[in-house]
Each structure stands twice: as structure tokens, then as C-alpha cells.
Amino acid sequence: MQYRKLGTSGMYVSVIALGNWATHGETVDQDLATECVRKALDLGITTFDTADAYAGTKAESMLGEALKGVRREGVEIMTKAFFPTGPGKNDRGLSRKHVMESINGSLRRLQTDYVDVYQAHRYDYETPLEETMGAFADIVHAGKAHYIGVSEWTVEEIRAGAALAAELGIRFVSSQPQYNMLWRVIEPEVVPACEELGITQVCWSPLAQGVLSGKYGGSTPPSGSRFSADDGGLKTEHRFMQPEVLERVEKLKPIAQDLGVPLATLAVAWVLANPNVSAAIVGASRPEQLDDTVKAAGLVLGRETLELIDDTLGEVVERDPAKVESFPERV
């Protein structure tokens, strides 16, 4: 395992982080979740990412249970607030009311006194940014979080948030975007701004929701997989499940084979090749799935390999920075 600083803070994170979106509390029960977390720890993963809204708050509870008995100082826990956690009008968003209630609920479910990074899961266009950042500052000053971060904010929103964080005396250290070989919308604007501001990326979906593992290369997807239709065929409505995309992904397999690694390892290593990336968040519904993704921590990709990947994927790569905040499949 390798470790990198988070932003310009003094805290290190493992370059492979374990996330539990769409696993813990949905497809994975507590016993299996605990096995995955313990496997991650055995492999040197110390960074764990979750959110209060995942699986209707169950994901946080399951992570807290899985980490029970683990030395708290030896792990970094990241969670988020924004999406609904209840039926009320105030059970969502980034109002002071919801943010303050959310951090207390997260700490209770995670069975900890603090989180290492507390993140705004999206930008709240209904709440003044000053209100949100003021609440975040109070959380940090109360010792309930060490640092703050955001997820899927535009470059303008990140700049405004960073300016307020500096005024309030708190450290804004991370951005959590979707980033992978196929989805590179942060590269033109978000990454340069974050480099200037001392913010680094903690990227979700480095495998493009499993597409870059290569498992969707045939006409029949693995049973029970994310894009498996009821009739056994492929769900083709997703942007990554288009025939031209899958054809290009298949052509990546020889590149991985030449390096002696699975395609999933190559995909995660590609994300980590960006110097503004501190960590790539991977999921696991079975402990053994982590073996391939963790190998990416030690795989350094040369310029020729990176150029070959670009040439292979060609025009199926999305680079439009206007799409940074547009993720209907996530919300």
C-alpha cells in the first residue's frame, strides 16, 4: 500500500480507499461487510468512505460495526451529508439544521467521536453557502471532524467554498468526484483549481461502476451484476453501457495483459497516475475482490502506456467540464 497527503494537510490517506456505496446494507450483510473491511485493513487500506444517505443510513452503521475494536487513530473515516435521510423537509440539504443533526447521527452510527473528513455530498442551491460553511466550521471547532471536503462541486463552487473556509479558519482539503478512464470531466477546470488551492481528489467509481473491470465484454453480463437486465441481457441505458464504449474497453485488455495485471488493476492505477489524486475509492461485495484493486497501489504507468490508453479509448472519453455536477444515476 502507498499513502499520500490529503490536500495540503498533514494527514495521510491510503491511495486505495474502501467505500460502501451500493454495498453495505444493500447487497452485503453485516458479516460480509465486516469481512471486507477486515480484508481491507489486512491489505493496508486505512481510509474508509461512506455517507449518511447510503442504504438509508444503514451503510454508516455497518461500517461502524465492522470497525469496532480497530484502533481509531489508525484509520481515516470520511462521511457526507446532503441527500435525504428521512421524510421531513429538513432531512436533506446543507442547512445548518440538517448539517448539525447529520454529523451527530453519523457519529452515533459510526460509533466514533469524530470523523476525519466531513463532506458536502453535493452543493445546496437552496441554502446560502455562508450558512453551510459556518456549520462546517462549528463542527470542526467542536472536534467532531478534522477536515472538510466536497463531492461533485463545480470549479466556481469549490473556489467560493475554499475562500469561506479560509476566512473561518478550517481546512478544506478534498474533492470527491467521479473520475476514471472514461469520465474525465474534472481535468480541464476542477483539477487545476484544486492544485492552486491545495485540494486533492478522492475519486469514486475508478472502475466506471464495474465497466472497466472488463466483465461486460460479452452479450451476457454476470448474473446479479449492476447492469444485468431481468432477461439476462445488458441494461443499455447507462452512458457506459453503449456498444461503442464496451468495444473500446475490450481493447484495453491487451494493454493490461502486457503489464501482467487484470484490467481492474490497470483502471485504478490510471486514476492514481494523476498527481492531484490522493485516493481512489473502490467497493467490494466480497473480500477477494480487493486483491486486484489493491495491486494498483504499486503499479506505475509510464507515458507510453498512458498514451496508448488514450488512443485506444478515443472519442468515447467524456471531458466536458459542464458535466461535473450532472450525475442522475447517482442521485
mmCIF file of C-alpha atoms in Angstrom:
data_model
loop_
_atom_site.group_PDB
_atom_site.id
_atom_site.type_symbol
_atom_site.label_atom_id
_atom_site.label_comp_id
_atom_site.label_asym_id
_atom_site.label_seq_id
_atom_site.Cartn_x
_atom_site.Cartn_y
_atom_site.Cartn_z
ATOM 1 C CA MET A 1 0.000 0.000 0.000
ATOM 2 C CA GLN A 2 1.051 3.561 -0.670
ATOM 3 C CA TYR A 3 -0.076 6.650 1.238
ATOM 4 C CA ARG A 4 -0.491 10.249 0.102
ATOM 5 C CA LYS A 5 -1.222 13.548 1.820
ATOM 6 C CA LEU A 6 -4.813 14.781 1.635
ATOM 7 C CA GLY A 7 -4.623 18.251 0.157
ATOM 8 C CA THR A 8 -2.023 20.384 1.876
ATOM 9 C CA SER A 9 -2.998 18.958 5.252
ATOM 10 C CA GLY A 10 -0.633 16.894 7.338
ATOM 11 C CA MET A 11 -2.874 13.797 7.170
ATOM 12 C CA TYR A 12 -2.079 10.780 5.026
ATOM 13 C CA VAL A 13 -4.671 8.528 3.399
ATOM 14 C CA SER A 14 -4.200 5.165 1.752
ATOM 15 C CA VAL A 15 -4.228 5.549 -2.029
ATOM 16 C CA ILE A 16 -6.870 2.821 -2.150
ATOM 17 C CA ALA A 17 -9.892 3.679 -0.012
ATOM 18 C CA LEU A 18 -12.780 1.327 0.678
ATOM 19 C CA GLY A 19 -16.212 2.810 0.012
ATOM 20 C CA ASN A 20 -19.557 1.252 0.853
ATOM 21 C CA TRP A 21 -21.968 2.947 -1.561
ATOM 22 C CA ALA A 22 -24.333 0.331 -3.096
ATOM 23 C CA THR A 23 -22.865 -2.499 -0.993
ATOM 24 C CA HIS A 24 -23.233 -2.335 2.798
ATOM 25 C CA GLY A 25 -26.908 -2.553 3.674
ATOM 26 C CA GLU A 26 -27.981 -3.184 0.080
ATOM 27 C CA THR A 27 -26.174 -6.188 -1.433
ATOM 28 C CA VAL A 28 -23.928 -7.025 1.539
ATOM 29 C CA ASP A 29 -24.979 -8.070 5.042
ATOM 30 C CA GLN A 30 -23.106 -7.217 8.237
ATOM 31 C CA ASP A 31 -20.972 -10.359 8.417
ATOM 32 C CA LEU A 32 -19.763 -9.955 4.841
ATOM 33 C CA ALA A 33 -19.248 -6.212 5.297
ATOM 34 C CA THR A 34 -17.049 -6.912 8.294
ATOM 35 C CA GLU A 35 -15.062 -9.465 6.296
ATOM 36 C CA CYS A 36 -14.487 -6.898 3.533
ATOM 37 C CA VAL A 37 -13.379 -4.223 5.993
ATOM 38 C CA ARG A 38 -11.009 -6.592 7.795
ATOM 39 C CA LYS A 39 -9.574 -7.743 4.456
ATOM 40 C CA ALA A 40 -9.028 -4.108 3.517
ATOM 41 C CA LEU A 41 -7.172 -3.486 6.763
ATOM 42 C CA ASP A 42 -5.017 -6.566 6.176
ATOM 43 C CA LEU A 43 -4.078 -5.175 2.750
ATOM 44 C CA GLY A 44 -3.022 -1.832 4.204
ATOM 45 C CA ILE A 45 -6.177 0.173 3.441
ATOM 46 C CA THR A 46 -6.697 2.690 6.237
ATOM 47 C CA THR A 47 -9.188 5.056 4.568
ATOM 48 C CA PHE A 48 -12.929 4.332 4.569
ATOM 49 C CA ASP A 49 -15.570 6.399 2.784
ATOM 50 C CA THR A 50 -19.302 6.370 3.418
ATOM 51 C CA ALA A 51 -22.300 8.743 3.576
ATOM 52 C CA ASP A 52 -25.330 9.129 5.806
ATOM 53 C CA ALA A 53 -27.735 8.526 2.906
ATOM 54 C CA TYR A 54 -26.192 5.262 1.730
ATOM 55 C CA ALA A 55 -28.676 2.425 2.198
ATOM 56 C CA GLY A 56 -30.909 4.748 4.202
ATOM 57 C CA THR A 57 -28.213 5.290 6.882
ATOM 58 C CA LYS A 58 -27.508 1.547 7.231
ATOM 59 C CA ALA A 59 -24.151 1.796 5.447
ATOM 60 C CA GLU A 60 -22.711 4.021 8.167
ATOM 61 C CA SER A 61 -23.998 1.713 10.898
ATOM 62 C CA MET A 62 -22.469 -1.317 9.212
ATOM 63 C CA LEU A 63 -19.107 0.395 8.764
ATOM 64 C CA GLY A 64 -19.123 1.416 12.401
ATOM 65 C CA GLU A 65 -19.837 -2.165 13.441
ATOM 66 C CA ALA A 66 -17.148 -3.520 11.092
ATOM 67 C CA LEU A 67 -14.532 -1.168 12.558
ATOM 68 C CA LYS A 68 -15.435 -1.972 16.150
ATOM 69 C CA GLY A 69 -12.274 -2.788 18.085
ATOM 70 C CA VAL A 70 -9.983 -1.295 15.432
ATOM 71 C CA ARG A 71 -7.561 1.322 16.754
ATOM 72 C CA ARG A 72 -9.335 4.587 15.886
ATOM 73 C CA GLU A 73 -6.119 6.529 15.372
ATOM 74 C CA GLY A 74 -5.030 4.023 12.738
ATOM 75 C CA VAL A 75 -7.880 4.672 10.277
ATOM 76 C CA GLU A 76 -9.326 7.652 8.420
ATOM 77 C CA ILE A 77 -13.119 7.824 8.178
ATOM 78 C CA MET A 78 -14.841 10.064 5.636
ATOM 79 C CA THR A 79 -18.594 10.605 5.511
ATOM 80 C CA LYS A 80 -21.003 13.038 3.855
ATOM 81 C CA ALA A 81 -24.281 14.909 4.241
ATOM 82 C CA PHE A 82 -26.802 16.309 1.743
ATOM 83 C CA PHE A 83 -29.145 13.609 0.422
ATOM 84 C CA PRO A 84 -32.362 12.714 2.282
ATOM 85 C CA THR A 85 -32.082 10.703 5.476
ATOM 86 C CA GLY A 86 -35.736 10.986 6.463
ATOM 87 C CA PRO A 87 -39.190 12.097 5.276
ATOM 88 C CA GLY A 88 -39.114 15.683 6.558
ATOM 89 C CA LYS A 89 -38.381 18.835 4.596
ATOM 90 C CA ASN A 90 -35.311 19.435 6.767
ATOM 91 C CA ASP A 91 -33.993 15.868 6.478
ATOM 92 C CA ARG A 92 -31.881 16.865 3.466
ATOM 93 C CA GLY A 93 -29.674 19.600 2.096
ATOM 94 C CA LEU A 94 -26.936 21.629 3.755
ATOM 95 C CA SER A 95 -28.893 23.919 6.066
ATOM 96 C CA ARG A 96 -27.353 24.458 9.467
ATOM 97 C CA LYS A 97 -30.179 22.441 10.997
ATOM 98 C CA HIS A 98 -29.593 19.403 8.786
ATOM 99 C CA VAL A 99 -25.798 19.543 8.845
ATOM 100 C CA MET A 100 -25.590 19.745 12.642
ATOM 101 C CA GLU A 101 -28.128 16.950 13.073
ATOM 102 C CA SER A 102 -26.441 14.879 10.376
ATOM 103 C CA ILE A 103 -22.985 14.920 11.935
ATOM 104 C CA ASN A 104 -24.424 13.767 15.258
ATOM 105 C CA GLY A 105 -26.308 10.942 13.554
ATOM 106 C CA SER A 106 -23.231 9.899 11.592
ATOM 107 C CA LEU A 107 -21.032 9.809 14.688
ATOM 108 C CA ARG A 108 -23.613 7.726 16.521
ATOM 109 C CA ARG A 109 -23.903 5.215 13.670
ATOM 110 C CA LEU A 110 -20.148 5.071 13.088
ATOM 111 C CA GLN A 111 -19.528 4.588 16.826
ATOM 112 C CA THR A 112 -16.857 7.268 16.928
ATOM 113 C CA ASP A 113 -16.347 10.684 18.485
ATOM 114 C CA TYR A 114 -15.158 12.290 15.253
ATOM 115 C CA VAL A 115 -14.712 11.751 11.528
ATOM 116 C CA ASP A 116 -11.515 12.663 9.771
ATOM 117 C CA VAL A 117 -13.197 14.351 6.791
ATOM 118 C CA TYR A 118 -16.775 15.640 6.691
ATOM 119 C CA GLN A 119 -18.010 16.270 3.161
ATOM 120 C CA ALA A 120 -20.813 18.140 1.425
ATOM 121 C CA HIS A 121 -22.240 15.372 -0.752
ATOM 122 C CA ARG A 122 -23.489 17.919 -3.297
ATOM 123 C CA TYR A 123 -23.826 21.703 -3.500
ATOM 124 C CA ASP A 124 -27.049 23.008 -1.963
ATOM 125 C CA TYR A 125 -28.579 25.694 -4.166
ATOM 126 C CA GLU A 126 -31.323 26.377 -1.598
ATOM 127 C CA THR A 127 -29.022 27.241 1.304
ATOM 128 C CA PRO A 128 -26.572 30.168 1.445
ATOM 129 C CA LEU A 129 -23.034 28.879 1.203
ATOM 130 C CA GLU A 130 -22.121 31.053 4.198
ATOM 131 C CA GLU A 131 -24.639 29.117 6.328
ATOM 132 C CA THR A 132 -23.283 25.744 5.248
ATOM 133 C CA MET A 133 -19.635 26.651 5.738
ATOM 134 C CA GLY A 134 -20.420 28.234 9.106
ATOM 135 C CA ALA A 135 -21.976 24.971 10.260
ATOM 136 C CA PHE A 136 -18.990 23.008 8.938
ATOM 137 C CA ALA A 137 -16.650 25.340 10.810
ATOM 138 C CA ASP A 138 -18.526 24.810 14.067
ATOM 139 C CA ILE A 139 -18.303 21.043 13.560
ATOM 140 C CA VAL A 140 -14.537 21.245 13.062
ATOM 141 C CA HIS A 141 -14.044 23.604 16.002
ATOM 142 C CA ALA A 142 -16.114 21.270 18.187
ATOM 143 C CA GLY A 143 -13.741 18.410 17.347
ATOM 144 C CA LYS A 144 -16.384 16.381 15.513
ATOM 145 C CA ALA A 145 -14.385 16.495 12.247
ATOM 146 C CA HIS A 146 -10.772 17.297 11.460
ATOM 147 C CA TYR A 147 -11.168 18.497 7.884
ATOM 148 C CA ILE A 148 -13.888 19.261 5.359
ATOM 149 C CA GLY A 149 -14.375 18.258 1.745
ATOM 150 C CA VAL A 150 -16.967 18.292 -1.017
ATOM 151 C CA SER A 151 -18.306 15.953 -3.670
ATOM 152 C CA GLU A 152 -19.245 16.895 -7.250
ATOM 153 C CA TRP A 153 -18.873 20.643 -6.848
ATOM 154 C CA THR A 154 -18.080 22.812 -9.863
ATOM 155 C CA VAL A 155 -14.884 24.830 -10.029
ATOM 156 C CA GLU A 156 -16.748 28.033 -9.121
ATOM 157 C CA GLU A 157 -18.356 26.369 -6.097
ATOM 158 C CA ILE A 158 -15.026 24.943 -4.940
ATOM 159 C CA ARG A 159 -13.358 28.351 -5.169
ATOM 160 C CA ALA A 160 -16.152 30.018 -3.196
ATOM 161 C CA GLY A 161 -16.120 27.287 -0.557
ATOM 162 C CA ALA A 162 -12.344 27.433 -0.197
ATOM 163 C CA ALA A 163 -12.429 31.200 0.301
ATOM 164 C CA LEU A 164 -15.015 30.911 3.087
ATOM 165 C CA ALA A 165 -13.150 28.015 4.714
ATOM 166 C CA ALA A 166 -10.009 30.148 4.873
ATOM 167 C CA GLU A 167 -11.945 33.007 6.485
ATOM 168 C CA LEU A 168 -13.422 30.601 9.050
ATOM 169 C CA GLY A 169 -10.084 29.009 9.891
ATOM 170 C CA ILE A 170 -10.863 25.452 8.756
ATOM 171 C CA ARG A 171 -9.066 23.199 6.302
ATOM 172 C CA PHE A 172 -10.859 22.424 3.037
ATOM 173 C CA VAL A 173 -8.726 19.528 1.802
ATOM 174 C CA SER A 174 -10.607 17.275 -0.612
ATOM 175 C CA SER A 175 -12.902 16.986 -3.599
ATOM 176 C CA GLN A 176 -14.703 13.723 -4.299
ATOM 177 C CA PRO A 177 -15.639 13.449 -7.986
ATOM 178 C CA GLN A 178 -16.346 10.583 -10.292
ATOM 179 C CA TYR A 179 -13.095 10.060 -12.210
ATOM 180 C CA ASN A 180 -11.945 7.211 -14.404
ATOM 181 C CA MET A 181 -10.570 6.467 -17.872
ATOM 182 C CA LEU A 182 -13.990 7.102 -19.416
ATOM 183 C CA TRP A 183 -15.111 10.083 -17.313
ATOM 184 C CA ARG A 184 -12.539 12.882 -17.127
ATOM 185 C CA VAL A 185 -14.686 15.979 -16.717
ATOM 186 C CA ILE A 186 -12.634 17.288 -13.770
ATOM 187 C CA GLU A 187 -9.416 17.572 -15.767
ATOM 188 C CA PRO A 188 -9.960 20.879 -17.627
ATOM 189 C CA GLU A 189 -11.071 23.068 -14.693
ATOM 190 C CA VAL A 190 -11.510 21.350 -11.317
ATOM 191 C CA VAL A 191 -8.054 19.784 -11.110
ATOM 192 C CA PRO A 192 -6.087 22.953 -11.980
ATOM 193 C CA ALA A 193 -8.116 24.985 -9.475
ATOM 194 C CA CYS A 194 -7.648 22.365 -6.764
ATOM 195 C CA GLU A 195 -3.906 22.265 -7.384
ATOM 196 C CA GLU A 196 -3.845 26.022 -6.865
ATOM 197 C CA LEU A 197 -5.984 25.829 -3.707
ATOM 198 C CA GLY A 198 -4.205 22.906 -2.058
ATOM 199 C CA ILE A 199 -7.102 20.483 -2.523
ATOM 200 C CA THR A 200 -6.728 16.917 -3.779
ATOM 201 C CA GLN A 201 -9.155 14.420 -5.272
ATOM 202 C CA VAL A 202 -10.572 11.313 -3.599
ATOM 203 C CA CYS A 203 -12.200 9.690 -6.613
ATOM 204 C CA TRP A 204 -15.266 7.498 -6.728
ATOM 205 C CA SER A 205 -16.027 4.957 -9.437
ATOM 206 C CA PRO A 206 -12.476 4.385 -10.727
ATOM 207 C CA LEU A 207 -13.881 1.284 -12.462
ATOM 208 C CA ALA A 208 -16.754 3.219 -14.081
ATOM 209 C CA GLN A 209 -19.234 1.255 -11.944
ATOM 210 C CA GLY A 210 -17.624 -2.031 -12.957
ATOM 211 C CA VAL A 211 -17.380 -1.414 -16.697
ATOM 212 C CA LEU A 212 -13.589 -1.008 -16.531
ATOM 213 C CA SER A 213 -13.241 -4.381 -14.861
ATOM 214 C CA GLY A 214 -13.998 -5.834 -18.299
ATOM 215 C CA LYS A 215 -16.839 -8.028 -17.065
ATOM 216 C CA TYR A 216 -19.351 -6.588 -19.526
ATOM 217 C CA GLY A 217 -17.449 -7.547 -22.644
ATOM 218 C CA GLY A 218 -19.883 -10.264 -23.695
ATOM 219 C CA SER A 219 -23.547 -10.064 -24.601
ATOM 220 C CA THR A 220 -24.489 -11.774 -21.326
ATOM 221 C CA PRO A 221 -23.364 -9.929 -18.166
ATOM 222 C CA PRO A 222 -22.500 -11.719 -14.923
ATOM 223 C CA SER A 223 -25.646 -12.719 -13.047
ATOM 224 C CA GLY A 224 -26.619 -10.159 -10.419
ATOM 225 C CA SER A 225 -24.215 -7.515 -11.694
ATOM 226 C CA ARG A 226 -25.160 -3.835 -11.735
ATOM 227 C CA PHE A 227 -26.029 -3.715 -15.441
ATOM 228 C CA SER A 228 -27.653 -7.138 -15.742
ATOM 229 C CA ALA A 229 -31.233 -6.849 -17.087
ATOM 230 C CA ASP A 230 -34.106 -9.051 -15.932
ATOM 231 C CA ASP A 231 -33.930 -11.035 -19.182
ATOM 232 C CA GLY A 232 -30.231 -11.786 -18.659
ATOM 233 C CA GLY A 233 -29.037 -9.225 -21.184
ATOM 234 C CA LEU A 234 -27.344 -5.867 -20.705
ATOM 235 C CA LYS A 235 -29.003 -2.700 -19.448
ATOM 236 C CA THR A 236 -28.007 -0.299 -22.192
ATOM 237 C CA GLU A 237 -29.496 2.977 -20.946
ATOM 238 C CA HIS A 238 -26.377 3.932 -18.980
ATOM 239 C CA ARG A 239 -23.741 6.047 -20.740
ATOM 240 C CA PHE A 240 -21.017 3.470 -20.036
ATOM 241 C CA MET A 241 -23.058 0.573 -21.436
ATOM 242 C CA GLN A 242 -23.126 1.761 -25.031
ATOM 243 C CA PRO A 243 -21.743 -0.700 -27.632
ATOM 244 C CA GLU A 244 -19.004 1.679 -28.780
ATOM 245 C CA VAL A 245 -17.823 2.159 -25.187
ATOM 246 C CA LEU A 246 -17.773 -1.561 -24.411
ATOM 247 C CA GLU A 247 -15.886 -2.261 -27.641
ATOM 248 C CA ARG A 248 -13.186 0.231 -26.682
ATOM 249 C CA VAL A 249 -12.953 -1.157 -23.152
ATOM 250 C CA GLU A 250 -12.395 -4.646 -24.578
ATOM 251 C CA LYS A 251 -9.390 -3.257 -26.460
ATOM 252 C CA LEU A 252 -7.828 -2.213 -23.155
ATOM 253 C CA LYS A 253 -7.447 -5.827 -22.052
ATOM 254 C CA PRO A 254 -4.260 -6.490 -24.103
ATOM 255 C CA ILE A 255 -2.655 -3.429 -22.505
ATOM 256 C CA ALA A 256 -3.350 -4.849 -19.053
ATOM 257 C CA GLN A 257 -2.155 -8.288 -20.130
ATOM 258 C CA ASP A 258 1.140 -6.859 -21.355
ATOM 259 C CA LEU A 259 1.637 -5.379 -17.890
ATOM 260 C CA GLY A 260 0.705 -8.681 -16.266
ATOM 261 C CA VAL A 261 -2.282 -7.286 -14.362
ATOM 262 C CA PRO A 262 -6.090 -7.549 -14.556
ATOM 263 C CA LEU A 263 -7.928 -4.727 -16.311
ATOM 264 C CA ALA A 264 -9.373 -3.577 -12.968
ATOM 265 C CA THR A 265 -5.853 -3.039 -11.630
ATOM 266 C CA LEU A 266 -4.900 -1.029 -14.700
ATOM 267 C CA ALA A 267 -8.025 1.138 -14.373
ATOM 268 C CA VAL A 268 -7.371 2.043 -10.743
ATOM 269 C CA ALA A 269 -3.665 2.650 -11.428
ATOM 270 C CA TRP A 270 -4.679 5.040 -14.213
ATOM 271 C CA VAL A 271 -6.663 7.138 -11.707
ATOM 272 C CA LEU A 272 -3.725 7.175 -9.294
ATOM 273 C CA ALA A 273 -1.409 8.346 -12.076
ATOM 274 C CA ASN A 274 -2.967 11.809 -11.761
ATOM 275 C CA PRO A 275 -0.775 13.681 -9.242
ATOM 276 C CA ASN A 276 -3.785 15.602 -7.893
ATOM 277 C CA VAL A 277 -5.424 12.334 -6.796
ATOM 278 C CA SER A 278 -4.855 11.287 -3.193
ATOM 279 C CA ALA A 279 -7.012 8.154 -3.278
ATOM 280 C CA ALA A 280 -9.281 6.033 -5.437
ATOM 281 C CA ILE A 281 -12.392 4.673 -3.728
ATOM 282 C CA VAL A 282 -13.144 1.041 -4.538
ATOM 283 C CA GLY A 283 -16.065 -1.100 -3.448
ATOM 284 C CA ALA A 284 -16.206 -4.763 -2.575
ATOM 285 C CA SER A 285 -19.082 -7.161 -2.114
ATOM 286 C CA ARG A 286 -16.608 -9.986 -1.487
ATOM 287 C CA PRO A 287 -13.225 -9.718 0.275
ATOM 288 C CA GLU A 288 -11.282 -11.306 -2.573
ATOM 289 C CA GLN A 289 -12.321 -8.526 -4.954
ATOM 290 C CA LEU A 290 -9.893 -6.246 -3.170
ATOM 291 C CA ASP A 291 -6.855 -8.283 -4.194
ATOM 292 C CA ASP A 292 -6.861 -6.978 -7.774
ATOM 293 C CA THR A 293 -7.693 -3.353 -6.998
ATOM 294 C CA VAL A 294 -5.099 -3.043 -4.241
ATOM 295 C CA LYS A 295 -2.373 -4.107 -6.682
ATOM 296 C CA ALA A 296 -2.877 -0.741 -8.370
ATOM 297 C CA ALA A 297 -1.149 0.978 -5.448
ATOM 298 C CA GLY A 298 2.187 -0.348 -6.637
ATOM 299 C CA LEU A 299 1.637 -0.085 -10.396
ATOM 300 C CA VAL A 300 3.313 2.924 -12.004
ATOM 301 C CA LEU A 301 2.143 3.624 -15.539
ATOM 302 C CA GLY A 302 4.631 5.101 -17.984
ATOM 303 C CA ARG A 303 3.884 7.817 -20.509
ATOM 304 C CA GLU A 304 3.704 5.334 -23.377
ATOM 305 C CA THR A 305 1.077 3.254 -21.566
ATOM 306 C CA LEU A 306 -0.999 6.334 -20.740
ATOM 307 C CA GLU A 307 -0.869 7.497 -24.368
ATOM 308 C CA LEU A 308 -1.827 4.032 -25.579
ATOM 309 C CA ILE A 309 -4.863 4.065 -23.282
ATOM 310 C CA ASP A 310 -5.896 7.463 -24.667
ATOM 311 C CA ASP A 311 -5.512 6.263 -28.254
ATOM 312 C CA THR A 312 -7.473 3.091 -27.518
ATOM 313 C CA LEU A 313 -10.453 4.828 -25.904
ATOM 314 C CA GLY A 314 -10.531 7.711 -28.375
ATOM 315 C CA GLU A 315 -13.753 9.653 -28.643
ATOM 316 C CA VAL A 316 -15.736 7.641 -26.064
ATOM 317 C CA VAL A 317 -13.995 9.560 -23.268
ATOM 318 C CA GLU A 318 -16.149 12.320 -21.739
ATOM 319 C CA ARG A 319 -14.197 15.504 -20.959
ATOM 320 C CA ASP A 320 -16.872 18.228 -20.880
ATOM 321 C CA PRO A 321 -16.383 20.212 -17.611
ATOM 322 C CA ALA A 322 -20.025 21.326 -17.748
ATOM 323 C CA LYS A 323 -20.974 17.787 -16.722
ATOM 324 C CA VAL A 324 -19.145 17.884 -13.399
ATOM 325 C CA GLU A 325 -22.374 18.288 -11.408
ATOM 326 C CA SER A 326 -24.652 16.179 -13.634
ATOM 327 C CA PHE A 327 -24.983 12.623 -12.305
ATOM 328 C CA PRO A 328 -28.620 11.480 -12.447
ATOM 329 C CA GLU A 329 -27.615 7.856 -11.911
ATOM 330 C CA ARG A 330 -26.086 8.754 -8.527
ATOM 331 C CA VAL A 331 -28.952 10.788 -7.134
#
